[in-house]
Amino acid sequence: MLTLEDVSATIAGIPVLRGIRATLPRGATVAVVGRNGAGKTTLLRTIMGFMPGHGGRILLDGQDLASVPARDRARLGIGYAPEDRVMFPSFTVEENLRFPCEVIGMGRKAVDERLAETLTIVPELQPMLARSGAALSGGQGKMAALGRAVMAGERLVLLDEPFQGLAPVLAQQYSASLHRLHQVRPELCVVITESNRSLLKDIPTETLVLERGALVHDEARAAAIH
Ligand code: ATP
């Protein structure tokens, strides 16, 4: 369970997140929708520990993340796919997938098992494994970023605008992967940000609406964001 208690953040002295309160239960898929600049990326970056000095508390299954540096959050089972696919270009796709698990010191056998499981969830990655991280198209990069988030994300997976710019076929594959992810890890909490809510139509989600850095719990407003 992910709990956000009065989470706030500023960038260059300007409030970007304001008093975010939410409880995301285990097994939930939660969409955070909001217009460009609403603060969606900043919210995920704050949960990942990239916004030191933020206000409020973030708890994962009751553990306050304040004392856990960003580099150690993968150890807690948090996976993150940033909006701009960030594959290491000098690594192969397989090395990129293994990276978050290796960096936290998981043993070879455990990483092998995690990779095998990830490939059942995102099977499109299998034929890409030996390719360079630099050689992927935008859509393939998004699938690989999902795979990397799944590798680390045993308890919580954060996906930043995953459907933006995805061709319809890839969007279908991505949605199918999210369905399989939920079947394989029914306790997992998934947070997906989107500015275009209609892109999430195939995915059953709870919806939180972010407006100018504050949450507005209003389904009608969520439906109005296109
Ligand atoms: P988008 O859909 O465009 O990615 P978003 O909802 O993810 O938008 P954020 O990227 O979190 O929004 O940005 C929230 C606010 O913070 C915006 O007003 C943005 O201009 C501002 N902001 C973000 N990063 C910076 C930065 N490095 N310097 C200055 N302002 C920033």
mmCIF file of N, CA, C and O and ligand atoms in Angstrom, residues 11-12 16 35-43 83 160-161 195, ligand 1:
data_model
loop_
_atom_site.group_PDB
_atom_site.id
_atom_site.type_symbol
_atom_site.label_atom_id
_atom_site.label_comp_id
_atom_site.label_asym_id
_atom_site.label_seq_id
_atom_site.Cartn_x
_atom_site.Cartn_y
_atom_site.Cartn_z
ATOM 1 N N ILE A 11 9.806 23.669 -7.269
ATOM 2 C CA ILE A 11 10.913 23.717 -8.221
ATOM 3 C C ILE A 11 11.231 25.189 -8.419
ATOM 4 O O ILE A 11 10.345 25.980 -8.754
ATOM 5 N N ALA A 12 12.485 25.550 -8.171
ATOM 6 C CA ALA A 12 12.929 26.944 -8.279
ATOM 7 C C ALA A 12 12.016 27.862 -7.464
ATOM 8 O O ALA A 12 11.666 28.961 -7.912
ATOM 9 N N VAL A 16 4.977 23.105 -6.950
ATOM 10 C CA VAL A 16 4.578 22.264 -8.080
ATOM 11 C C VAL A 16 3.635 21.153 -7.608
ATOM 12 O O VAL A 16 2.738 20.740 -8.339
ATOM 13 N N ARG A 35 -3.527 17.878 -16.949
ATOM 14 C CA ARG A 35 -3.008 18.544 -18.143
ATOM 15 C C ARG A 35 -1.492 18.671 -18.064
ATOM 16 O O ARG A 35 -0.901 18.470 -16.998
ATOM 17 N N ASN A 36 -0.879 19.034 -19.181
ATOM 18 C CA ASN A 36 0.566 19.256 -19.191
ATOM 19 C C ASN A 36 0.920 20.301 -18.145
ATOM 20 O O ASN A 36 0.251 21.330 -18.043
ATOM 21 N N GLY A 37 1.948 20.009 -17.380
ATOM 22 C CA GLY A 37 2.389 20.948 -16.356
ATOM 23 C C GLY A 37 1.658 20.830 -15.038
ATOM 24 O O GLY A 37 1.949 21.571 -14.094
ATOM 25 N N ALA A 38 0.719 19.870 -14.929
ATOM 26 C CA ALA A 38 -0.054 19.735 -13.688
ATOM 27 C C ALA A 38 0.798 19.221 -12.524
ATOM 28 O O ALA A 38 0.442 19.421 -11.359
ATOM 29 N N GLY A 39 1.916 18.545 -12.861
ATOM 30 C CA GLY A 39 2.780 18.040 -11.798
ATOM 31 C C GLY A 39 2.892 16.524 -11.753
ATOM 32 O O GLY A 39 3.435 15.966 -10.799
ATOM 33 N N LYS A 40 2.421 15.848 -12.802
ATOM 34 C CA LYS A 40 2.405 14.374 -12.797
ATOM 35 C C LYS A 40 3.818 13.796 -12.701
ATOM 36 O O LYS A 40 4.082 12.913 -11.885
ATOM 37 N N THR A 41 4.698 14.292 -13.556
ATOM 38 C CA THR A 41 6.078 13.787 -13.530
ATOM 39 C C THR A 41 6.721 14.076 -12.176
ATOM 40 O O THR A 41 7.407 13.226 -11.597
ATOM 41 N N THR A 42 6.474 15.260 -11.666
ATOM 42 C CA THR A 42 7.075 15.632 -10.378
ATOM 43 C C THR A 42 6.568 14.708 -9.271
ATOM 44 O O THR A 42 7.331 14.333 -8.372
ATOM 45 N N LEU A 43 5.291 14.322 -9.340
ATOM 46 C CA LEU A 43 4.759 13.414 -8.317
ATOM 47 C C LEU A 43 5.513 12.082 -8.351
ATOM 48 O O LEU A 43 5.952 11.578 -7.307
ATOM 49 N N GLU A 83 9.107 9.224 -18.450
ATOM 50 C CA GLU A 83 8.372 9.580 -19.672
ATOM 51 C C GLU A 83 9.286 9.486 -20.897
ATOM 52 O O GLU A 83 8.920 8.932 -21.925
ATOM 53 N N ASP A 160 5.324 6.775 -16.306
ATOM 54 C CA ASP A 160 5.041 8.171 -16.619
ATOM 55 C C ASP A 160 4.610 8.308 -18.081
ATOM 56 O O ASP A 160 5.422 8.111 -18.992
ATOM 57 N N GLU A 161 3.364 8.618 -18.303
ATOM 58 C CA GLU A 161 2.783 8.836 -19.634
ATOM 59 C C GLU A 161 3.209 7.752 -20.634
ATOM 60 O O GLU A 161 3.738 8.063 -21.713
ATOM 61 N N SER A 195 -1.922 12.506 -19.613
ATOM 62 C CA SER A 195 -2.647 13.755 -19.848
ATOM 63 C C SER A 195 -3.888 13.493 -20.699
ATOM 64 O O SER A 195 -4.822 14.281 -20.686
HETATM 65 P P1 ATP B 1 3.823 17.088 -18.723
HETATM 66 O O1 ATP B 1 2.594 16.330 -19.063
HETATM 67 O O2 ATP B 1 4.058 18.266 -19.621
HETATM 68 O O3 ATP B 1 5.036 16.212 -18.549
HETATM 69 P P2 ATP B 1 3.464 17.168 -15.855
HETATM 70 O O4 ATP B 1 2.057 17.127 -15.386
HETATM 71 O O5 ATP B 1 4.242 15.898 -15.798
HETATM 72 O O6 ATP B 1 3.507 17.775 -17.323
HETATM 73 P P3 ATP B 1 5.660 18.349 -14.409
HETATM 74 O O7 ATP B 1 6.653 17.952 -15.453
HETATM 75 O O8 ATP B 1 5.672 17.632 -13.122
HETATM 76 O O9 ATP B 1 4.184 18.286 -15.021
HETATM 77 O O10 ATP B 1 5.852 19.920 -14.151
HETATM 78 C C1 ATP B 1 5.063 20.597 -13.212
HETATM 79 C C2 ATP B 1 5.419 22.059 -13.218
HETATM 80 O O11 ATP B 1 6.778 22.240 -12.837
HETATM 81 C C3 ATP B 1 5.273 22.709 -14.593
HETATM 82 O O12 ATP B 1 4.743 23.980 -14.407
HETATM 83 C C4 ATP B 1 6.683 22.789 -15.099
HETATM 84 O O13 ATP B 1 6.847 23.879 -15.965
HETATM 85 C C5 ATP B 1 7.481 22.974 -13.829
HETATM 86 N N1 ATP B 1 8.828 22.379 -13.932
HETATM 87 C C6 ATP B 1 9.118 21.081 -14.056
HETATM 88 N N2 ATP B 1 10.448 20.876 -14.125
HETATM 89 C C7 ATP B 1 11.003 22.103 -14.055
HETATM 90 C C8 ATP B 1 12.361 22.593 -14.072
HETATM 91 N N3 ATP B 1 13.401 21.758 -14.183
HETATM 92 N N4 ATP B 1 12.545 23.930 -13.970
HETATM 93 C C9 ATP B 1 11.500 24.773 -13.850
HETATM 94 N N5 ATP B 1 10.212 24.388 -13.811
HETATM 95 C C10 ATP B 1 9.959 23.075 -13.919
#
